[in-house]
Structure formats: C-alpha cells, structure tokens
Tab-separated table of C-alpha atoms and ligand atoms in Angstrom:
chain	number	residue	atom	x	y	z
A	10	MET	CA	141.284	102.668	189.640
A	11	TYR	CA	140.136	102.827	192.990
A	12	GLY	CA	140.173	106.601	194.718
A	13	LYS	CA	140.827	109.260	192.029
A	14	GLY	CA	138.934	111.031	194.179
A	15	ARG	CA	142.414	111.470	196.578
A	16	ILE	CA	144.885	109.935	193.828
A	17	ILE	CA	144.197	112.403	190.533
A	18	PRO	CA	144.323	115.362	192.411
A	19	ALA	CA	147.774	114.255	194.087
A	20	LEU	CA	148.724	113.610	190.453
A	21	LEU	CA	148.405	116.903	189.266
A	22	ILE	CA	150.175	118.475	191.558
A	23	PHE	CA	153.206	116.486	191.709
A	24	LEU	CA	152.771	116.975	187.493
A	25	GLY	CA	152.796	120.752	188.917
A	26	LEU	CA	155.764	120.755	189.924
A	27	MET	CA	157.615	118.596	188.710
A	28	THR	CA	157.345	120.777	185.782
A	29	PHE	CA	157.184	124.276	187.974
A	30	PRO	CA	159.771	125.361	184.948
A	31	LEU	CA	158.431	124.963	182.499
A	32	TRP	CA	155.167	127.385	183.708
A	33	TYR	CA	156.622	129.602	186.160
A	34	ASN	CA	159.434	131.583	183.358
A	35	ALA	CA	156.557	131.668	180.748
A	36	GLY	CA	155.932	135.191	179.599
A	37	PHE	CA	159.537	136.760	180.730
A	38	ALA	CA	161.443	137.562	177.868
A	39	HIS	CA	165.305	136.186	178.253
A	40	GLN	CA	168.947	137.466	177.439
A	41	ALA	CA	171.892	136.226	177.935
A	42	PRO	CA	173.591	138.251	179.883
A	43	LYS	CA	176.348	141.052	177.516
A	44	PRO	CA	179.449	141.994	180.222
A	45	GLU	CA	180.349	144.967	178.714
A	46	LYS	CA	184.098	144.534	177.578
A	47	PRO	CA	186.557	147.816	178.811
A	48	ALA	CA	187.220	149.876	175.857
A	49	GLU	CA	191.248	150.251	176.383
A	50	TYR	CA	192.370	146.954	177.098
A	51	LYS	CA	192.437	144.705	174.554
A	52	GLU	CA	193.411	140.731	176.780
A	53	CYS	CA	191.838	139.437	180.104
A	54	VAL	CA	195.202	137.991	182.256
A	55	ARG	CA	194.676	135.208	180.547
A	56	PRO	CA	192.494	133.886	178.544
A	57	THR	CA	188.858	134.829	177.057
A	58	GLN	CA	187.466	131.321	178.184
A	59	GLU	CA	189.545	130.418	180.644
A	60	MET	CA	188.677	133.714	182.848
A	61	ARG	CA	185.051	132.907	181.572
A	62	THR	CA	184.528	129.443	183.897
A	63	SER	CA	188.086	130.405	186.769
A	64	HIS	CA	187.981	133.588	187.464
A	65	MET	CA	186.826	132.952	191.019
A	66	VAL	CA	189.442	130.569	191.058
A	67	MET	CA	192.197	132.324	189.837
A	68	LEU	CA	190.874	135.561	193.102
A	69	ASN	CA	190.851	133.252	195.268
A	70	GLN	CA	194.428	131.203	194.428
A	71	TRP	CA	195.649	135.987	194.347
A	72	ARG	CA	194.322	136.314	197.651
A	73	ASP	CA	195.977	133.186	199.200
A	74	ASP	CA	199.486	134.085	197.290
A	75	ILE	CA	199.394	137.190	198.318
A	76	LEU	CA	198.140	137.724	201.733
A	77	ARG	CA	199.058	134.058	202.840
A	78	GLU	CA	203.100	133.371	201.219
A	79	ASP	CA	203.656	137.046	200.617
A	80	GLY	CA	203.957	136.341	197.045
A	81	ALA	CA	203.749	139.159	194.110
A	82	ARG	CA	201.381	141.605	193.353
A	83	LYS	CA	202.136	142.482	189.820
A	84	GLY	CA	201.358	140.377	186.864
A	85	VAL	CA	202.210	140.853	183.640
A	86	THR	CA	199.741	139.744	180.476
A	87	ALA	CA	200.323	137.149	177.515
A	88	ASP	CA	201.155	140.155	174.927
A	89	GLY	CA	202.749	142.153	177.872
A	90	THR	CA	200.362	144.706	179.472
A	91	GLU	CA	201.616	144.905	183.441
A	92	TYR	CA	198.079	144.546	185.839
A	93	VAL	CA	197.964	144.328	189.610
A	94	ARG	CA	196.647	140.825	191.519
A	95	SER	CA	194.869	142.789	193.151
A	96	LEU	CA	190.382	142.503	193.640
A	97	GLN	CA	190.007	146.121	194.512
A	98	ASN	CA	192.859	148.045	192.370
A	99	GLY	CA	193.215	144.806	189.309
A	100	CYS	CA	189.857	143.707	188.044
A	101	MET	CA	188.026	146.637	188.966
A	102	HIS	CA	190.967	149.241	187.320
A	103	CYS	CA	189.959	147.430	184.136
A	104	HIS	CA	186.847	145.921	184.495
A	105	ALA	CA	185.729	149.290	186.023
A	106	ASN	CA	181.900	149.578	185.978
A	107	LYS	CA	181.159	146.485	187.928
A	108	LYS	CA	177.716	146.505	187.651
A	109	LYS	CA	177.416	146.162	183.597
A	110	PHE	CA	180.106	143.747	184.013
A	111	CYS	CA	180.738	141.184	187.046
A	112	ASP	CA	176.780	141.589	188.149
A	113	THR	CA	174.893	140.859	184.728
A	114	CYS	CA	176.256	137.551	184.675
A	115	HIS	CA	176.193	137.343	188.443
A	116	THR	CA	172.550	138.033	188.702
A	117	TYR	CA	170.802	135.742	185.201
A	118	THR	CA	172.895	132.665	187.431
A	119	ALA	CA	172.243	134.050	191.080
A	120	VAL	CA	175.796	134.233	192.835
A	121	LYS	CA	176.264	137.225	195.195
A	122	PRO	CA	179.858	136.747	195.890
A	123	TYR	CA	180.608	138.085	199.549
A	124	CYS	CA	183.321	139.704	198.483
A	125	TRP	CA	182.203	143.516	198.826
A	126	ASP	CA	181.280	143.070	202.190
A	127	CYS	CA	184.638	144.550	202.514
A	128	HIS	CA	186.018	145.380	199.666
A	129	LEU	CA	184.953	149.116	197.645
A	130	GLU	CA	182.705	148.902	194.611
A	131	PRO	CA	184.437	151.249	192.221
A	132	LYS	CA	182.535	154.657	192.159
A	133	GLU	CA	180.051	154.884	189.055
A	134	ALA	CA	182.165	158.488	187.600
A	135	MET	CA	185.498	156.655	187.328
B	9	MET	CA	179.780	90.057	191.613
B	10	ARG	CA	176.564	91.873	192.379
B	11	VAL	CA	178.634	94.816	193.017
B	12	LEU	CA	180.993	94.430	189.785
B	13	LYS	CA	177.629	94.164	187.502
B	14	ALA	CA	176.077	97.100	188.764
B	15	LEU	CA	179.712	99.206	188.481
B	16	ILE	CA	180.086	98.742	184.326
B	17	ALA	CA	176.647	99.805	183.865
B	18	VAL	CA	177.417	103.207	185.185
B	19	LEU	CA	180.623	103.357	184.150
B	20	ALA	CA	179.323	102.108	180.731
B	21	LEU	CA	177.327	104.706	180.576
B	22	VAL	CA	180.027	107.903	182.025
B	23	VAL	CA	181.832	106.022	178.810
B	24	ILE	CA	178.631	106.696	176.332
B	25	ALA	CA	178.322	110.431	177.975
B	26	LEU	CA	182.161	110.642	177.344
B	27	VAL	CA	181.932	109.652	173.588
B	28	ALA	CA	178.928	111.255	172.895
B	29	ALA	CA	180.387	114.679	173.904
B	30	GLN	CA	183.359	114.695	171.499
B	31	VAL	CA	181.282	113.300	168.027
B	32	PRO	CA	179.533	116.162	165.916
B	33	GLY	CA	176.349	116.556	166.381
B	34	GLY	CA	176.637	114.129	169.892
B	35	GLN	CA	176.281	117.561	172.797
B	36	SER	CA	173.080	118.506	170.628
B	37	LEU	CA	172.198	115.440	171.379
B	38	LEU	CA	172.489	114.774	174.905
B	39	GLY	CA	171.890	118.158	175.552
B	40	ARG	CA	168.972	119.317	174.049
B	41	VAL	CA	167.055	116.254	172.858
B	42	LEU	CA	167.947	113.514	175.567
B	43	PRO	CA	166.404	115.609	178.088
B	44	TYR	CA	162.969	115.856	176.781
B	45	VAL	CA	162.932	111.966	176.532
B	46	ALA	CA	163.756	111.103	179.878
B	47	PHE	CA	162.175	113.985	181.236
B	48	ALA	CA	158.926	112.223	179.216
B	49	ILE	CA	159.456	108.878	180.514
B	50	PHE	CA	160.235	109.633	183.981
B	51	LEU	CA	156.162	111.987	184.249
B	52	GLY	CA	155.010	108.984	182.387
B	53	GLY	CA	156.113	106.378	183.317
B	54	PHE	CA	155.298	107.885	187.336
B	55	VAL	CA	152.641	108.320	185.854
B	56	GLN	CA	151.390	104.818	184.813
B	57	ARG	CA	152.687	103.825	188.136
B	58	VAL	CA	150.654	104.943	190.353
B	59	VAL	CA	147.653	104.228	188.069
B	60	TYR	CA	148.928	100.655	188.758
B	61	TRP	CA	148.660	100.822	192.013
B	62	ALA	CA	145.856	102.802	192.161
B	63	LYS	CA	144.051	100.265	190.676
B	64	SER	CA	144.314	97.511	192.284
B	65	PRO	CA	141.344	96.764	194.862
B	66	VAL	CA	142.619	97.149	199.109
B	67	PRO	CA	138.899	95.803	200.100
B	68	PHE	CA	140.736	95.286	204.156
B	69	ARG	CA	141.883	97.890	206.108
B	70	ILE	CA	145.427	95.843	206.137
B	71	PRO	CA	147.684	99.301	208.075
B	72	THR	CA	150.572	97.637	210.493
B	73	THR	CA	150.233	97.865	213.830
B	74	CYS	CA	152.642	99.606	215.789
B	75	GLY	CA	151.260	100.455	218.894
B	76	GLN	CA	148.024	100.035	220.614
B	77	ALA	CA	144.598	99.912	219.473
B	78	ASN	CA	141.686	101.534	219.782
B	79	SER	CA	139.928	99.545	222.122
B	80	LEU	CA	137.978	100.432	225.953
B	81	PRO	CA	138.095	103.914	227.460
B	82	TRP	CA	140.639	103.507	229.804
B	83	ILE	CA	143.226	101.720	227.581
B	84	GLN	CA	144.814	104.686	226.136
B	85	GLN	CA	145.162	104.183	222.480
B	86	ASN	CA	148.650	105.151	220.644
B	87	LYS	CA	146.971	107.437	218.370
B	88	LEU	CA	150.003	107.549	215.614
B	89	ASP	CA	151.008	103.841	215.198
B	90	CYS	CA	147.884	102.435	215.367
B	91	PRO	CA	145.469	105.292	214.028
B	92	SER	CA	141.824	105.256	213.882
B	93	THR	CA	140.603	108.371	212.234
B	94	LYS	CA	142.119	110.080	209.658
B	95	ALA	CA	144.031	112.928	211.732
B	96	GLY	CA	145.515	109.936	213.143
B	97	VAL	CA	146.328	108.716	209.564
B	98	VAL	CA	147.462	112.267	208.033
B	99	GLY	CA	149.707	113.041	211.361
B	100	ARG	CA	151.212	109.214	210.704
B	101	MET	CA	152.154	110.000	207.218
B	102	VAL	CA	153.743	113.002	207.858
B	103	LEU	CA	155.793	111.634	210.296
B	104	GLU	CA	156.812	109.027	207.870
B	105	VAL	CA	157.200	110.849	204.646
B	106	LEU	CA	159.276	114.036	206.339
B	107	LEU	CA	161.196	112.554	208.809
B	108	PHE	CA	161.549	108.309	208.000
B	109	ARG	CA	159.311	107.890	211.634
B	110	SER	CA	159.659	103.858	210.308
B	111	LEU	CA	163.005	103.988	210.175
B	112	PHE	CA	163.950	105.506	213.545
B	113	ARG	CA	162.556	102.082	214.724
B	114	ASN	CA	164.924	100.064	212.991
B	115	THR	CA	166.771	97.597	215.355
B	116	GLN	CA	169.566	95.245	214.774
B	117	ALA	CA	169.485	91.476	216.083
B	118	GLU	CA	172.767	90.406	216.871
B	119	VAL	CA	173.818	87.093	218.756
B	120	GLN	CA	175.658	87.359	221.267
B	121	GLN	CA	177.444	84.449	223.195
B	122	GLY	CA	174.444	81.724	224.132
B	123	PRO	CA	173.308	81.873	221.921
B	124	ARG	CA	171.259	84.402	222.295
B	125	LEU	CA	169.438	86.211	220.009
B	126	ILE	CA	169.720	90.113	221.090
B	127	TYR	CA	167.428	93.457	219.700
B	128	GLY	CA	169.895	96.399	219.581
B	129	SER	CA	168.241	100.756	218.326
B	130	SER	CA	170.075	100.939	215.520
B	131	LYS	CA	169.226	104.219	214.520
B	132	TRP	CA	172.690	105.137	211.757
B	133	LEU	CA	170.722	103.760	209.016
B	134	TRP	CA	168.164	106.232	209.756
B	135	LEU	CA	170.639	109.260	210.722
B	136	PHE	CA	171.924	109.260	207.241
B	137	ALA	CA	168.726	108.368	204.931
B	138	LEU	CA	167.550	111.686	206.314
B	139	LEU	CA	170.277	113.653	205.432
B	140	PHE	CA	171.137	112.274	201.748
B	141	HIS	CA	167.306	112.579	200.939
B	142	TYR	CA	167.174	116.128	202.654
B	143	THR	CA	170.733	117.339	201.377
B	144	PHE	CA	169.217	115.825	197.192
B	145	LEU	CA	166.390	118.189	197.776
B	146	VAL	CA	169.109	121.653	199.106
B	147	ILE	CA	170.913	119.737	195.802
B	148	VAL	CA	167.357	120.040	193.398
B	149	LEU	CA	166.557	122.967	194.514
B	150	ARG	CA	169.098	125.058	194.544
B	151	HIS	CA	169.785	123.957	189.942
B	152	MET	CA	167.159	125.861	190.141
B	153	ARG	CA	169.075	128.750	189.389
B	154	LEU	CA	169.994	127.269	185.632
B	155	PHE	CA	166.279	126.678	185.203
B	156	THR	CA	165.206	130.189	186.473
B	157	ASP	CA	165.511	133.680	185.360
B	158	PRO	CA	164.045	135.566	186.686
B	159	ILE	CA	165.962	132.797	189.754
B	160	VAL	CA	162.819	132.488	192.383
B	161	PRO	CA	164.271	133.743	196.068
B	162	PHE	CA	163.878	130.892	197.278
B	163	VAL	CA	167.858	129.914	195.878
B	164	HIS	CA	169.557	132.310	197.136
B	165	SER	CA	169.003	131.736	201.228
B	166	LEU	CA	169.909	127.913	199.928
B	167	GLU	CA	173.785	129.564	198.829
B	168	PHE	CA	173.453	131.778	201.173
B	169	PHE	CA	172.828	129.487	204.173
B	170	ASP	CA	174.316	126.929	202.412
B	171	GLY	CA	177.972	128.070	201.847
B	172	LEU	CA	178.306	130.151	205.434
B	173	PHE	CA	181.949	128.904	206.040
B	174	GLN	CA	182.785	131.078	203.227
B	175	VAL	CA	185.197	129.002	202.516
B	176	GLY	CA	187.052	129.218	198.795
B	177	ALA	CA	185.655	130.298	195.484
B	178	PRO	CA	184.142	129.123	193.825
B	179	VAL	CA	182.087	128.978	196.951
B	180	LEU	CA	182.005	125.448	199.460
B	181	TYR	CA	178.394	123.880	199.583
B	182	GLN	CA	178.307	122.187	203.521
B	183	SER	CA	175.372	120.323	201.489
B	184	ASP	CA	178.118	118.627	198.897
B	185	LEU	CA	179.693	117.052	201.687
B	186	ILE	CA	177.097	116.003	203.646
B	187	PHE	CA	175.427	114.198	200.406
B	188	MET	CA	178.765	112.103	199.562
B	189	GLY	CA	178.985	111.064	203.241
B	190	ALA	CA	175.602	110.269	202.919
B	191	ILE	CA	175.152	108.136	199.945
B	192	THR	CA	178.776	106.684	201.053
B	193	PHE	CA	177.500	105.142	203.989
B	194	LEU	CA	174.560	104.040	202.267
B	195	PHE	CA	176.706	102.173	200.287
B	196	VAL	CA	179.051	101.051	202.685
B	197	ARG	CA	176.923	99.418	205.003
B	198	ARG	CA	175.409	97.650	202.566
B	199	LEU	CA	178.784	96.666	201.917
B	200	VAL	CA	180.057	95.805	205.306
B	201	LEU	CA	176.617	93.927	207.072
B	202	ASN	CA	176.974	90.916	206.068
B	203	ASN	CA	173.167	90.274	206.202
B	204	ILE	CA	172.457	93.260	204.254
B	205	ARG	CA	174.848	92.396	202.250
B	206	TYR	CA	173.279	88.782	201.163
B	207	ILE	CA	170.515	90.548	200.256
B	208	SER	CA	171.151	93.383	198.346
B	209	LEU	CA	170.918	92.326	194.705
B	210	PRO	CA	171.929	94.868	191.360
B	211	ALA	CA	169.455	96.803	191.559
B	212	ASP	CA	170.451	98.146	195.462
B	213	TYR	CA	173.622	99.559	194.102
B	214	PHE	CA	172.959	100.363	190.835
B	215	PRO	CA	170.540	103.231	192.049
B	216	LEU	CA	173.631	103.875	194.480
B	217	PHE	CA	176.293	104.312	191.749
B	218	LEU	CA	173.896	106.561	189.371
B	219	ILE	CA	173.598	109.151	192.087
B	220	PHE	CA	176.975	109.104	193.501
B	221	GLY	CA	178.250	109.708	190.116
B	222	ILE	CA	175.757	112.741	189.203
B	223	GLY	CA	176.653	113.808	192.400
B	224	LEU	CA	180.839	113.082	191.981
B	225	THR	CA	180.269	114.780	188.119
B	226	GLY	CA	178.365	117.574	189.792
B	227	ILE	CA	181.643	118.775	192.767
B	228	LEU	CA	184.447	117.783	190.196
B	229	MET	CA	182.318	120.507	187.944
B	230	ARG	CA	181.812	123.035	190.313
B	231	TYR	CA	185.716	123.306	192.619
B	232	PHE	CA	187.650	121.235	190.323
B	233	LEU	CA	186.757	121.210	186.543
B	234	ARG	CA	185.292	124.983	186.246
B	235	VAL	CA	182.749	124.950	183.362
B	236	ASP	CA	181.159	128.211	181.638
B	237	VAL	CA	178.387	128.263	183.797
B	238	VAL	CA	176.696	131.088	181.169
B	239	ALA	CA	176.267	128.782	178.876
B	240	ILE	CA	174.768	126.486	180.177
B	241	LYS	CA	172.401	128.306	181.854
B	242	GLN	CA	171.084	129.599	177.672
B	243	LEU	CA	171.522	125.610	177.519
B	244	THR	CA	168.902	124.768	180.696
B	245	LEU	CA	167.139	127.856	180.251
B	246	GLY	CA	166.330	126.992	176.784
B	247	LEU	CA	165.248	123.542	177.654
B	248	VAL	CA	162.074	124.278	179.795
B	249	THR	CA	161.637	127.157	177.161
B	250	PHE	CA	161.637	125.649	174.472
B	251	SER	CA	164.544	126.613	172.578
B	252	PRO	CA	167.596	124.883	173.549
B	253	VAL	CA	171.027	126.066	172.595
B	254	ILE	CA	174.586	125.538	172.184
B	255	ASN	CA	176.659	128.457	173.096
B	256	GLY	CA	180.273	128.153	173.543
B	257	GLN	CA	182.361	125.804	174.943
B	258	ILE	CA	180.224	123.900	178.293
B	259	GLY	CA	183.097	121.286	179.028
B	260	THR	CA	182.603	117.732	178.720
B	261	ILE	CA	182.320	116.932	182.349
B	262	PHE	CA	178.837	118.739	181.673
B	263	PHE	CA	177.310	116.645	180.021
B	264	VAL	CA	178.353	113.020	181.243
B	265	HIS	CA	176.714	114.552	184.624
B	266	LEU	CA	173.380	115.921	182.135
B	267	PHE	CA	173.390	111.989	181.430
B	268	LEU	CA	174.330	110.457	184.363
B	269	VAL	CA	170.854	112.694	185.163
B	270	CYS	CA	168.963	111.621	181.587
B	271	ALA	CA	169.892	108.002	183.095
B	272	LEU	CA	168.205	108.235	186.616
B	273	MET	CA	165.073	109.320	184.961
B	274	VAL	CA	163.811	106.690	182.448
B	275	TYR	CA	165.400	104.731	185.090
B	276	PHE	CA	162.904	105.938	188.520
B	277	PRO	CA	159.794	104.970	187.015
B	278	PHE	CA	160.545	101.207	186.662
B	279	SER	CA	162.512	101.252	189.445
B	280	LYS	CA	162.586	100.809	193.637
B	281	LEU	CA	163.480	104.183	193.403
B	282	MET	CA	159.079	104.731	192.517
B	283	HIS	CA	158.817	104.400	196.594
B	284	LEU	CA	158.818	107.916	196.220
B	285	GLY	CA	155.138	107.554	194.573
B	286	GLY	CA	154.851	104.957	197.060
B	287	VAL	CA	155.334	105.587	200.592
B	288	PHE	CA	151.940	107.344	199.386
B	289	MET	CA	150.151	104.962	198.010
B	290	SER	CA	151.034	101.924	201.057
B	291	PRO	CA	147.595	100.414	202.550
B	292	THR	CA	150.130	99.436	205.174
B	293	ARG	CA	150.007	103.284	206.250
B	294	ASN	CA	147.905	105.191	204.654
B	295	MET	CA	144.429	103.362	206.138
B	296	ALA	CA	142.699	103.749	209.302
B	297	ASN	CA	143.136	100.855	211.752
B	298	ASN	CA	139.028	101.048	212.232
B	299	SER	CA	137.209	97.956	211.249
B	300	ARG	CA	135.395	97.797	214.188
B	301	MET	CA	133.662	100.866	213.788
B	302	VAL	CA	133.048	100.283	210.287
B	303	ARG	CA	132.502	97.339	208.547
B	304	HIS	CA	134.535	97.405	205.481
B	305	VAL	CA	132.282	95.705	202.550
B	306	ASN	CA	134.608	93.536	199.976
B	307	PRO	CA	133.710	96.067	197.143
B	308	TRP	CA	133.552	92.774	194.476
B	309	ASN	CA	130.828	91.274	196.206
B	310	ASP	CA	128.246	89.435	193.761
B	311	PRO	CA	124.889	91.309	194.979
B	312	ASN	CA	122.781	87.189	194.012
B	313	ILE	CA	125.049	86.148	196.975
B	314	LYS	CA	123.453	86.629	200.027
B	315	PRO	CA	124.665	86.810	203.115
B	316	HIS	CA	124.386	82.964	204.535
B	317	SER	CA	124.754	82.768	207.911
B	318	TYR	CA	125.924	79.909	210.041
B	319	ALA	CA	122.117	79.569	211.480
B	320	SER	CA	120.906	79.195	207.868
B	321	TYR	CA	123.364	77.261	206.450
B	322	GLU	CA	122.386	75.040	209.384
B	323	ASP	CA	119.034	74.808	208.698
B	324	GLU	CA	119.666	74.049	205.207
B	325	PHE	CA	121.689	70.871	206.402
B	326	ARG	CA	120.954	69.832	210.014
B	327	GLU	CA	119.181	66.199	208.752
B	328	PHE	CA	123.450	65.873	207.231
B	329	MET	CA	124.990	66.727	209.836
B	330	VAL	CA	122.708	64.555	212.296
B	331	ASP	CA	122.994	61.841	209.947
B	332	ALA	CA	127.237	61.953	210.114
B	333	GLY	CA	127.114	62.399	213.792
B	334	LEU	CA	128.139	66.315	213.950
B	335	PRO	CA	127.470	68.137	216.515
B	336	VAL	CA	124.724	71.250	215.812
B	337	GLU	CA	123.198	74.488	217.594
B	338	LYS	CA	119.345	73.399	216.796
B	339	GLU	CA	118.310	70.244	217.338
B	340	MET	CA	116.438	68.516	215.104
B	341	PRO	CA	111.917	68.654	215.386
B	342	ALA	CA	110.517	65.793	217.543
B	343	ALA	CA	108.724	64.826	215.079
B	344	GLN	CA	111.089	64.705	212.072
B	345	GLU	CA	113.297	62.698	214.399
B	346	LYS	CA	110.930	59.849	214.515
B	347	SER	CA	110.345	59.946	210.591
B	348	ALA	CA	114.075	60.212	210.143
B	349	GLU	CA	114.980	56.975	212.012
C	421	LIG	C1	169.355	114.387	190.191
C	421	LIG	C2	169.726	115.164	189.736
C	421	LIG	C3	170.427	115.716	190.524
C	421	LIG	C4	171.548	115.523	190.894
C	421	LIG	C5	171.601	115.198	192.706
C	421	LIG	C6	173.112	116.973	191.105
C	421	LIG	C7	173.791	116.909	191.559
C	421	LIG	C8	174.871	118.306	191.119
C	421	LIG	C9	175.956	118.693	192.677
C	421	LIG	C10	176.349	117.603	193.751
C	421	LIG	C11	176.992	119.554	192.343
C	421	LIG	C12	178.021	120.291	193.320
C	421	LIG	C13	177.476	121.970	192.786
C	421	LIG	C14	175.684	121.763	193.974
C	421	LIG	O1	175.254	121.165	195.101
C	421	LIG	O2	175.829	122.536	192.956
C	421	LIG	C15	176.186	119.751	191.017
C	421	LIG	C16	176.152	120.990	189.717
C	421	LIG	C17	176.202	120.811	189.031
C	421	LIG	N1	174.835	120.573	188.306
C	421	LIG	FE1	174.182	119.513	189.570
C	421	LIG	N2	172.938	117.387	189.928
C	421	LIG	C18	171.107	117.217	189.685
C	421	LIG	C19	170.852	117.378	187.969
C	421	LIG	C20	171.114	118.287	187.369
C	421	LIG	C21	170.629	118.765	186.270
C	421	LIG	C22	169.362	118.529	185.271
C	421	LIG	C23	171.094	120.093	185.380
C	421	LIG	C24	171.753	120.245	184.359
C	421	LIG	C25	170.361	120.315	183.368
C	421	LIG	C26	172.446	119.990	186.269
C	421	LIG	C27	173.763	120.535	185.626
C	421	LIG	C28	174.972	121.489	186.793
C	421	LIG	C29	176.349	121.581	186.754
C	421	LIG	C30	176.198	122.530	185.050
C	421	LIG	C31	176.625	121.826	188.299
C	421	LIG	C32	177.642	123.116	188.224
C	421	LIG	C33	177.568	123.906	189.264
C	421	LIG	C34	178.665	124.899	189.403
C	421	LIG	O3	179.570	124.606	188.914
C	421	LIG	O4	177.708	125.576	190.453
C	421	LIG	N3	173.025	119.108	187.607
C	421	LIG	N4	175.148	118.347	190.406
C-alpha cells in the first residue's frame, strides 16, 4: 500500500464520522417519551393510533377548514363527547399540560411547532 | 431496455420489502438485522476498495493540466488548474470536492450546419449535480434526529431554515423538493440526450432509480402516508445503541424506505458511487505537477540495474554501430579504425 501516512488517517476519520451515532449516544440514558394522558377523558378526537401518526395533518385541516372554508368549530368524538375544533381551546383543553404531553414527544423527535409563536400555551395552573 | 432492467431491479426490491414487512418476523429481519449487515458491508467494502486503490503505485506525476504550468518567472502560472505546490493541490481539491469545479468546465459539443463542430459551455449538469449532492447531505444530516438522543443541535437549525416557508403541517422542506427535482433532471438528461443515452448502462440508471425510490418513500412517509415517528425513533435509536426494539405499529412504507437504504449501502462500495472515496484518490487531481523541479524515481526499479546513459551505450556498441553505418556522436579512435579495416 502506498501513501499509508495519509490514507490510513483519512480512513479512520471516515469511519469515525460514519459511526458517529454509535459513540455519540453512549453514556446517555435513553427513555421513550411517555406523554401524560388526560385523566378526565377516555378517548381522543380520533383513534389513538391515528392521533399518534397524523395529529399535525388534522390540525392543519381544521385550520384551513375553519378559517378559509368557514367550517364548523365544534366536533363530536366517536362515543359522543363534544369538543372544540381548535388548537388552544380543543387539544389544550383536554391535554392541558403542554410540557408533559406535546413536548415529551416533540423534544424526543426534534419537532418545534411554530404554532406557539401566536397561539397561547395553557397556563401551568390549569 | 437498459432503463427497464434497472427499473425492474428497483421495483423488485420494493416488492421484496412490501412482502417481507407482512410475513411474521419479517419486520424484525428488515428492521433489526438487515441494517447491521448492510452497514457492515458498506464500511468493510468501502475500506477494502480504498486499500485496493492505494495498492496501485503511481510513480510519476500524472495530474490533468488544465492551465499554464509553472515555467519561466515572467509567464504567469495557473496555480489552481496546474498546481506545482502542495498548497495549490489542496486548493484544487477543496474546490473540486465542495464545488465540483471540473464539472463547471463541462462543455457540450454540437454539430451545426456546415457541418461545423461547436463547443458551448454547459452548466446545467454542474448546477443540478451540486443541488442534488447538497440536498442529499442536508437530508442525511437531518435524519440524525432519528439516531441521536439528546439530538445534535444542528438538526434544529437545519429544520428551521429548511421549513422557513411554513407550508402545511408537517412543514414542507424545500430540500425535499429540490432533491427530487435534481435527481429527476439527472435521470431525464440521460434519457433525452442521444449521446448520453448511448453510453448509459443499467449501472447508471440503477442508482438513480434507487435513490429516487428512497426519496419518494421518505416523502410519502412524511407528507402522505403518515407513520408513527416516535415508534420509529425507538427502533432507530435502538439500532445505534445495539438494542433495537419494534414497539407499536410502524407503517409498511417505513420498511420499504429502510430496505432501499440498506440496498444502497450494500451496493455502494461495488459501484460507481465509490466516487465518494475515489475523488480523493485520483492521481489526476491530487498530484502536483512538479516533474520539472523534483526527480521522481520509480519505486519498483531494480536497484541492481544501473542507469545506462546514451554515451555509455554508444561506448559499448560503437564498433557495431559504425559497422552497420549508423551515425555515432563520437568517432572510433583512429588506431582501432585501422585495425578494424
Ligand atoms: C440514503 C439515505 C436516506 C435518504 C436519501 C433518505 C431520504 C428521505 C427523505 C427525502 C425523507 C422525507 C423527509 C425529510 O426530508 O426529512 C425521508 C423521511 C424519512 N426517513 Fe429517510 N432517507 C435515508 C435514510 C433513512 C434511514 C437510514 C432511516 C431509518 C432507519 C430513514 C427513516 C426515515 C423516516 C422515519 C422518515 C420520515 C420522517 C418524517 O415523517 O418526518 N431514512 N427520508
């Protein structure tokens, strides 16, 4: 092999970069997020699995529907609970603690919804 | 036909993944075993290929010279296109690797009426190749959110600037659009230009289709067929901490995405994609054109064979040369000439 002096260090740097996640994560305790579910309600506006995957799609649809198409501001869950189709007054009415619910998942997956630039977070006491 | 072969190969991979994700144990195989195998082949194959290249001796200076070489003091040297120093080579390589400088010089030959052959500048390939590679990099870096916990800080700023226009939810990333547009251009270019299509092989189309498939499944997953990203992160973070678990329901589309990525990793070291390592190893780029200043001795010369100059060659064979009527630089000594006659 020729040029050992340059090629071997270069290969080591390459391997180091490629395996970055393998050594970066060592030494941290990893815990999957456990969003705190509301105590006074039993079900969400849609089936739980659908909420887990697509709640942001739904929020976007609500927003367009209500603000552009003059859609309904109220909805009903499968078992008849009435809710407000709204970010602040709907989602956050049941999921009153943003930090212990929304943020647990979002921090875990590096999501920072910009909604809170304008919309108000529920107060801690609620 | 060469296009079809490559397309069928990629579609076959998609079908394999779709089927494997349905059979019991298949998800575990695709999600918890295959990534390790593919990654090991990728790293091992990459190192092996680089070492293989490093075994070829390059005794002489063979850089492509694209400008005026170092010459007399009053002739201006083109220091980047014909570097004669280490600094020049480093500058040339940096521009080559980061900005694809040699592609920038790409020309297109065209026969006009006459017939007249005309060379024009052609920057489209350079532009789209650059866009393709940089968006690929951004996407891969952004994927680090799935592989790090706590998340590496650059991910947040990448996501912020990439979603600056705040279109929809989940936010649309510009880099996704540019990535798909650029790879489509690279593919269409091969199809539409007759001369390029003529020299394109399945090995040229296959990586294009494969990477297109990876991008398409990723985009489907993010914007259309939503998946449970939290469950996926438990798997991906598990992979890099050697304890992969599959919790909850992960959509089939994720396994197609992952399987295509694994196929890419396995394919990489044995294909033209190795230009990732190759660009650094090209003697035509990484050598200084200094043959006029430094004597480069061939390393595998046999030390027992001494240099044989023309003067000593003539000394050895003068008699025979004169006999055969060949011109010589130094005539035979007079006395000997007599006796020879
Ligand atoms: C060659 C490497 C890869 C390429 C080019 C690629 C490409 C993409 C693209 C273009 C997207 C759309 C969203 C975005 O841009 O962030 C995406 C999403 C995604 N990719 Fe990849 N990917 C690659 C490797 C991987 C790997 C190794 C995994 C996991 C093991 C993965 C998992 C995902 C997931 C879970 C999503 C959905 C993210 C979301 O919904 O926000 N990808 N991919």
